[in-house]
mmCIF file of C-alpha atoms in Angstrom:
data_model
loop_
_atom_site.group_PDB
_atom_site.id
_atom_site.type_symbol
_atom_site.label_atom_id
_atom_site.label_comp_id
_atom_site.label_asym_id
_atom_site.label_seq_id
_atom_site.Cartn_x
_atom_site.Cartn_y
_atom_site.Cartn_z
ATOM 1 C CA UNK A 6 6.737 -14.848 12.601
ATOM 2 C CA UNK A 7 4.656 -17.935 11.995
ATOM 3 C CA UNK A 8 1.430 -17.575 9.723
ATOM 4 C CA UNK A 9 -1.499 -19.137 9.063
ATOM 5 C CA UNK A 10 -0.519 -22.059 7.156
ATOM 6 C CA UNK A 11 -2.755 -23.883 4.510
ATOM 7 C CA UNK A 12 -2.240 -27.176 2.396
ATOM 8 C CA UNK A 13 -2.104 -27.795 -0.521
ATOM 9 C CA UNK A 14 -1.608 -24.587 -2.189
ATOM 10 C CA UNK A 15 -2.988 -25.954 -5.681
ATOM 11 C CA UNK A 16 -5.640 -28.885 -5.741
ATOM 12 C CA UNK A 17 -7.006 -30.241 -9.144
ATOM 13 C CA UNK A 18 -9.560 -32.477 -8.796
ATOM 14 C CA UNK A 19 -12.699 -33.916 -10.879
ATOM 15 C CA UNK A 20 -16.154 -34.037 -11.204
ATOM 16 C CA UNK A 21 -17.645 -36.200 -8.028
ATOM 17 C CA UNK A 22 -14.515 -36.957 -6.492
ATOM 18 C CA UNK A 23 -13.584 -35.930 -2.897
ATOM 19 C CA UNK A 24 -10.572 -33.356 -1.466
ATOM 20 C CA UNK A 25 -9.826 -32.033 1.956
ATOM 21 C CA UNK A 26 -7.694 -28.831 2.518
ATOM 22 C CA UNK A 27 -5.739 -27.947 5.862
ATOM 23 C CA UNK A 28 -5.330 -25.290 7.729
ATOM 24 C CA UNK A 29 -2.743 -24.197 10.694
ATOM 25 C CA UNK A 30 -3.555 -21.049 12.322
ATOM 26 C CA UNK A 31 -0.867 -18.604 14.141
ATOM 27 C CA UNK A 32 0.132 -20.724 17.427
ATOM 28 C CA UNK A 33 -2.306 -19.198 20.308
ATOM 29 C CA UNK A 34 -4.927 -18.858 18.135
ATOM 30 C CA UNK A 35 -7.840 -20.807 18.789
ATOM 31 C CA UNK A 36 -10.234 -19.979 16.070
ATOM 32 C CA UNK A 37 -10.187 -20.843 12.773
ATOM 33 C CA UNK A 38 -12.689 -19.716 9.654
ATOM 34 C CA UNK A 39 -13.015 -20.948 6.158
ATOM 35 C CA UNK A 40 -13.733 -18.697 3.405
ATOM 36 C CA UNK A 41 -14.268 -19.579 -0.319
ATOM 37 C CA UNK A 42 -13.583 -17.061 -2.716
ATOM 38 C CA UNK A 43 -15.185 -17.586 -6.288
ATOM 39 C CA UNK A 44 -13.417 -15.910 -9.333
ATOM 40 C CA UNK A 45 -13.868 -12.353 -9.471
ATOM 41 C CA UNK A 46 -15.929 -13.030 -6.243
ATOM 42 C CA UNK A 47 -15.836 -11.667 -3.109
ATOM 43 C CA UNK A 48 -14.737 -13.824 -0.383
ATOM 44 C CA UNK A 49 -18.173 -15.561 1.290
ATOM 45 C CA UNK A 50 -18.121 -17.127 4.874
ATOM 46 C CA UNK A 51 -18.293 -20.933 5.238
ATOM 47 C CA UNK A 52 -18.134 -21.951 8.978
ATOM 48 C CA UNK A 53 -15.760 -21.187 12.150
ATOM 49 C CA UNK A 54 -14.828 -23.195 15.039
ATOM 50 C CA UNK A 55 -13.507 -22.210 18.251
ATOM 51 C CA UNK A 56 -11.847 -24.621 20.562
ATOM 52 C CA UNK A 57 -12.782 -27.202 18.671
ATOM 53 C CA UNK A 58 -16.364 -26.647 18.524
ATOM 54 C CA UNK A 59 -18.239 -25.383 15.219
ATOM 55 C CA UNK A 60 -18.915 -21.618 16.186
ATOM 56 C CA UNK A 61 -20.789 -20.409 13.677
ATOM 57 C CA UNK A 62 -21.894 -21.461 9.909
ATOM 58 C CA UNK A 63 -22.465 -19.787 6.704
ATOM 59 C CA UNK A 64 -23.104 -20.830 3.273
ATOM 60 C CA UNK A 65 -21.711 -23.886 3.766
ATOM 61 C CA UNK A 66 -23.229 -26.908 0.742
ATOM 62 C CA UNK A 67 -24.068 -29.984 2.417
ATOM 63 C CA UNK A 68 -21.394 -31.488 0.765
ATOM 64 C CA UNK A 69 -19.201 -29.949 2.526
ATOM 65 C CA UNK A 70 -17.891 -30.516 6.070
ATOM 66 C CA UNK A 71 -15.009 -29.078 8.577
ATOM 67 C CA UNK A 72 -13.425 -29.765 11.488
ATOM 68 C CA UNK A 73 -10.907 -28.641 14.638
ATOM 69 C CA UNK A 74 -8.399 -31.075 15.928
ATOM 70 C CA UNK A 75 -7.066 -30.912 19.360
ATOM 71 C CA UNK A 76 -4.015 -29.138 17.991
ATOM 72 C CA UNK A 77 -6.452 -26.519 16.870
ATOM 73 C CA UNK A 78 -5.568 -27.125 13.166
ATOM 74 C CA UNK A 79 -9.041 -27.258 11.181
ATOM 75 C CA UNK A 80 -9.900 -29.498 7.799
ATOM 76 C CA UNK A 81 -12.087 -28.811 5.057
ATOM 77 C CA UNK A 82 -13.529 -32.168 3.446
ATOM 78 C CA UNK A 83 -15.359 -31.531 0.045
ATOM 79 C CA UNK A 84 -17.073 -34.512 -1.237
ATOM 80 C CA UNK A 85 -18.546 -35.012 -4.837
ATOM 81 C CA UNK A 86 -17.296 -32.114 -6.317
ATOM 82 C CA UNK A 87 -18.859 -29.982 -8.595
ATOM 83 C CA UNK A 88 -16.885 -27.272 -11.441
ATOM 84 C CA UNK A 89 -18.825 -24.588 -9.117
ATOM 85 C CA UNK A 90 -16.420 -25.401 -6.314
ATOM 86 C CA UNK A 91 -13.352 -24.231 -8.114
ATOM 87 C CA UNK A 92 -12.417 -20.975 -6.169
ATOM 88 C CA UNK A 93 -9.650 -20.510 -3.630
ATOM 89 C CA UNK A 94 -10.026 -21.066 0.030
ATOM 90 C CA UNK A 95 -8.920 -19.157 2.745
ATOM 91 C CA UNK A 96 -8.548 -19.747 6.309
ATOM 92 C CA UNK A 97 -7.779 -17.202 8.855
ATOM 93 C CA UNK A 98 -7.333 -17.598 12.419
ATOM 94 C CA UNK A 99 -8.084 -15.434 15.519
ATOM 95 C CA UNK A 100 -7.432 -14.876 19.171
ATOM 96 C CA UNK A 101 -10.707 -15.512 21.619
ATOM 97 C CA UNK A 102 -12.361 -12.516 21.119
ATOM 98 C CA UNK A 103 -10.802 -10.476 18.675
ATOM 99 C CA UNK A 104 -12.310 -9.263 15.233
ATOM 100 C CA UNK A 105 -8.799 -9.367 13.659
ATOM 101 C CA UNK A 106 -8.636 -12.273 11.231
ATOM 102 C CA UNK A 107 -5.247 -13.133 9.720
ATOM 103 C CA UNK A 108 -5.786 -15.431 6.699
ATOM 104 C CA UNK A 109 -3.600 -17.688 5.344
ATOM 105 C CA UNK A 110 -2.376 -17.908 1.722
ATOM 106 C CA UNK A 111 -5.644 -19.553 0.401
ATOM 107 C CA UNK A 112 -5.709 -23.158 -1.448
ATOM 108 C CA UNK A 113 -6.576 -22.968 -4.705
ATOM 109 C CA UNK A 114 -9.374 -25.914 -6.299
ATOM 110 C CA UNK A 115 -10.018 -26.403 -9.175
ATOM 111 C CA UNK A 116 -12.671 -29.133 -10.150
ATOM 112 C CA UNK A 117 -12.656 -30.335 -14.298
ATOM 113 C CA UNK B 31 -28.818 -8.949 7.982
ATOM 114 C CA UNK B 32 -25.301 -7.620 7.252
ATOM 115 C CA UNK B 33 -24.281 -6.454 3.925
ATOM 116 C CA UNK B 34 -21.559 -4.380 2.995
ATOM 117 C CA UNK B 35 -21.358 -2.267 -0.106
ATOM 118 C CA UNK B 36 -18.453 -1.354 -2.330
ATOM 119 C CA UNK B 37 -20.073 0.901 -5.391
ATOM 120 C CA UNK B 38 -16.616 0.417 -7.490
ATOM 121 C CA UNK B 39 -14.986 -2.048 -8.541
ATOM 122 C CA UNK B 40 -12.216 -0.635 -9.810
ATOM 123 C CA UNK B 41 -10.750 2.781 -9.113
ATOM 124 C CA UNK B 42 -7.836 4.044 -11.056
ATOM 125 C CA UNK B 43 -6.154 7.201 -10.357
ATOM 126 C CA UNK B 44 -2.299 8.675 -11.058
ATOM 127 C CA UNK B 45 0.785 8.534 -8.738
ATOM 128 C CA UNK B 46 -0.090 12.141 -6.523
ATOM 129 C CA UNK B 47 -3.607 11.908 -6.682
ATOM 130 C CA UNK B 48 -5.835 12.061 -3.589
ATOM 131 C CA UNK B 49 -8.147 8.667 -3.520
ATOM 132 C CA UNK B 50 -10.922 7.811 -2.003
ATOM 133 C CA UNK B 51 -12.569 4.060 -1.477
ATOM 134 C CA UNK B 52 -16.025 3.895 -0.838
ATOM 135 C CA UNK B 53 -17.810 1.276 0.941
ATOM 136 C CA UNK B 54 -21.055 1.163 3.098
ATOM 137 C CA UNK B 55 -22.546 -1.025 5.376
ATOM 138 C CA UNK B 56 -26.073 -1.705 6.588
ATOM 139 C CA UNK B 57 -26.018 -3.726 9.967
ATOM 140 C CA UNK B 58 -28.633 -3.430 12.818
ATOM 141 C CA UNK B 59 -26.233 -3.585 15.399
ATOM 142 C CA UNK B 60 -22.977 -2.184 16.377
ATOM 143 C CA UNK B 61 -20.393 -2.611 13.486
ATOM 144 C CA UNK B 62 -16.679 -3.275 13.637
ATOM 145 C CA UNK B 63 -15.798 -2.413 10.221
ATOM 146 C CA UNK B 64 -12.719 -2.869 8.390
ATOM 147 C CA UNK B 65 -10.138 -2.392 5.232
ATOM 148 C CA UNK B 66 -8.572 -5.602 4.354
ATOM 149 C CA UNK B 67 -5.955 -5.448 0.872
ATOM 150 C CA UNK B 68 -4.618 -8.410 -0.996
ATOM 151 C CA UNK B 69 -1.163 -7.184 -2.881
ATOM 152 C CA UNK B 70 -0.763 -9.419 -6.028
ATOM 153 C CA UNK B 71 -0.407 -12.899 -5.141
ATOM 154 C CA UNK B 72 -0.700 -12.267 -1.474
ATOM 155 C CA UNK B 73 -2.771 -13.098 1.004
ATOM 156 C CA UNK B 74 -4.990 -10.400 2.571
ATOM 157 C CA UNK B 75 -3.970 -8.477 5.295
ATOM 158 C CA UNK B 76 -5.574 -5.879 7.650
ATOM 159 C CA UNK B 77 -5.462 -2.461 6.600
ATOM 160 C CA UNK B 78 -6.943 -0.944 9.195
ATOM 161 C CA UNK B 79 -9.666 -1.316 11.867
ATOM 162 C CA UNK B 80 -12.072 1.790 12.705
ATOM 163 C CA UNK B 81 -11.681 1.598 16.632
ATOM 164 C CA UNK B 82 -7.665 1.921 16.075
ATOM 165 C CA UNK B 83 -8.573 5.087 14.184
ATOM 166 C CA UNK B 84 -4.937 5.133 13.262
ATOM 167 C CA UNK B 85 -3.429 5.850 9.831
ATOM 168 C CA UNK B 86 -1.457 3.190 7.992
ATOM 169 C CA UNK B 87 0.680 3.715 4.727
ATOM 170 C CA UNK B 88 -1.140 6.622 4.713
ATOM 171 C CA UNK B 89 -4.606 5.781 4.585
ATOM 172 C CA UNK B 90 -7.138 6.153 6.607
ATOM 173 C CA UNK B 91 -11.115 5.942 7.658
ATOM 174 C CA UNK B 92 -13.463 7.128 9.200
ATOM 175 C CA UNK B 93 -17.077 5.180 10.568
ATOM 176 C CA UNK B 94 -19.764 7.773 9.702
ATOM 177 C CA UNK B 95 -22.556 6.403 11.086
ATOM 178 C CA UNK B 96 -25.362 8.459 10.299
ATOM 179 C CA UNK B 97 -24.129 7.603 6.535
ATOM 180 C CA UNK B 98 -23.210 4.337 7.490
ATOM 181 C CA UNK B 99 -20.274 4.579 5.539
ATOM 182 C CA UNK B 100 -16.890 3.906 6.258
ATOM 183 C CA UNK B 101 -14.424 5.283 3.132
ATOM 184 C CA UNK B 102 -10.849 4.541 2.726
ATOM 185 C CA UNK B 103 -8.748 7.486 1.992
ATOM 186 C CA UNK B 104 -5.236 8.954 1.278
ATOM 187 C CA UNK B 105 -4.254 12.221 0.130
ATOM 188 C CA UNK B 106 -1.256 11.372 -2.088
ATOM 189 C CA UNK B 107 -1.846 7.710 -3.743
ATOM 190 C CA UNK B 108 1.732 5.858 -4.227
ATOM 191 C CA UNK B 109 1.876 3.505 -7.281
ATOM 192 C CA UNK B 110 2.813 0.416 -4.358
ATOM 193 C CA UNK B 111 -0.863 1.163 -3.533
ATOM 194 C CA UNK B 112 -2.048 -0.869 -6.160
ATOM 195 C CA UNK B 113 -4.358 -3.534 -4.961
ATOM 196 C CA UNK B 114 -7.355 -4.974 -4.311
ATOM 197 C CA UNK B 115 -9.199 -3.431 -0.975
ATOM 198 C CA UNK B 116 -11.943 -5.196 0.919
ATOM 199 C CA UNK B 117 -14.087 -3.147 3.234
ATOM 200 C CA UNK B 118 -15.782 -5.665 6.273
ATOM 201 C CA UNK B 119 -18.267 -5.406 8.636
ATOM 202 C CA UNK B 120 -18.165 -7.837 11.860
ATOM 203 C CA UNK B 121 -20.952 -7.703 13.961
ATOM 204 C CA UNK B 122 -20.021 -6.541 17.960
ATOM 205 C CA UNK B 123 -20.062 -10.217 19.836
ATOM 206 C CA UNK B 124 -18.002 -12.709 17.126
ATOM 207 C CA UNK B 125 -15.516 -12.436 14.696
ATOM 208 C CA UNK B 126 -17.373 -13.454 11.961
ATOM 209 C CA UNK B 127 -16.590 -10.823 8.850
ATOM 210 C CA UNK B 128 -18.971 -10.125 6.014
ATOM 211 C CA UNK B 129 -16.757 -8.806 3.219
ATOM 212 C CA UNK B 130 -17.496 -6.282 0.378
ATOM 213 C CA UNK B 131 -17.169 -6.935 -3.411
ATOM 214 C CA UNK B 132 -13.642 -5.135 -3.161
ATOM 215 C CA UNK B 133 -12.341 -2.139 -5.007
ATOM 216 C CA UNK B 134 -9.536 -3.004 -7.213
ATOM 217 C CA UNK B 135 -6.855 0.693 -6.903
ATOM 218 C CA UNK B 136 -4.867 1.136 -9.895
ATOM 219 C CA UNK B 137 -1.947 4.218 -9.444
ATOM 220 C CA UNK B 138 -0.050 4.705 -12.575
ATOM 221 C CA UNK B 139 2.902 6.883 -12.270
#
């Protein structure tokens, strides 16, 4: 069965420059969350969006925005990047209503 | 505010042994809690949900909440058991988790 698909799975990027993951939840799912897991961290909330709409937001930099397409597949734009953002990145999607989160694979960034 | 606590970070038992995961919440609500694991270079996965009250690969939990505590346990750990293990709280109305520090299980035959 289909996953939660994310893209890329490895990102290197520099100091100050930009990146944008992707993610593809399950089909039928409608909600999507980004998490950002830190090394030897555990994983810490970003921001959700269901149908499309931003649902809820956590700790989120300014830098930092997301969005959900019509297709319900979400982005993560990261703009000047810092070595602090280097941590993977899930995303997990959900059906309305459920507490059941099935994440995908994670991206991994890694600023220099 | 929600916070969930994992006292260990790693626990490391042999094949046989009986093991126990601890975690503990504090949330003013009522919790959903949760046992998420993430295999070696895998993704996380549900473990198991406390409302299911079921038992997978053997393990299972159960939400005390006068302790507010919610400990992941099997009676005979299996050296495939070897992983990390993320207790989470979601609060009642969304489906927004707030994940523990994780316990990293090591079974050695």
């Amino acid at each position: 069965a289909a996953g939660v698909i994310q893209s890329p799975r490895h990102l290197i990027k520099e100091k100050r420059e930009t990146a944008t993951l992707k993610c593809y939840p399950i089909p039928r799912h409608d909600t999507v969350y980004w998490y950002q897991q830190g090394p030897g961290q555990d994983p810490q909330f970003l921001i959700s969006f269901y149908e499309k709409m931003q649902s809820d937001k956590g700790s989120i930099p300014d830098r930092f925005s997301a969005q959900q397409f019509s297709d319900y597949h979400s982005e993560l734009n990261m703009s000047s990047l810092e070595l602090g953002d280097s941590a993977l990145y899930f995303c997990a999607s959900s059906l309305p209503g459920a507490n059941v989160l099935t994440f995908g694979a994670g991206s991994r960034l890694t600023v220099l | 505010a929600q916070r969930v606590t994992q006292p260990e970070k790693l626990l490391s038992v042999f094949k046989g042994a009986p093991v126990e995961l601890k975690c503990n919440y504090s949330y003013s609500g009522s919790p959903e809690l949760f046992w998420y694991v993430q295999y070696s270079r895998q993704r996380l996965q549900l473990l198991l949900r406390h409302i299911s009250r079921e038992s997978i690969k053997g393990f299972t939990a159960d939400l005390n909440k006068g302790e507010t505590s919610f400990h992941l346990k099997k009676p005979f750990a299996q050296e495939e058991d070897s992983a990390m293990y993320y207790c989470a709280l979601g609060d009642s109305g969304y489906s927004t988790l707030t994940f523990g520090k994780g316990t990293m299980l090591l079974v050695s035959p």
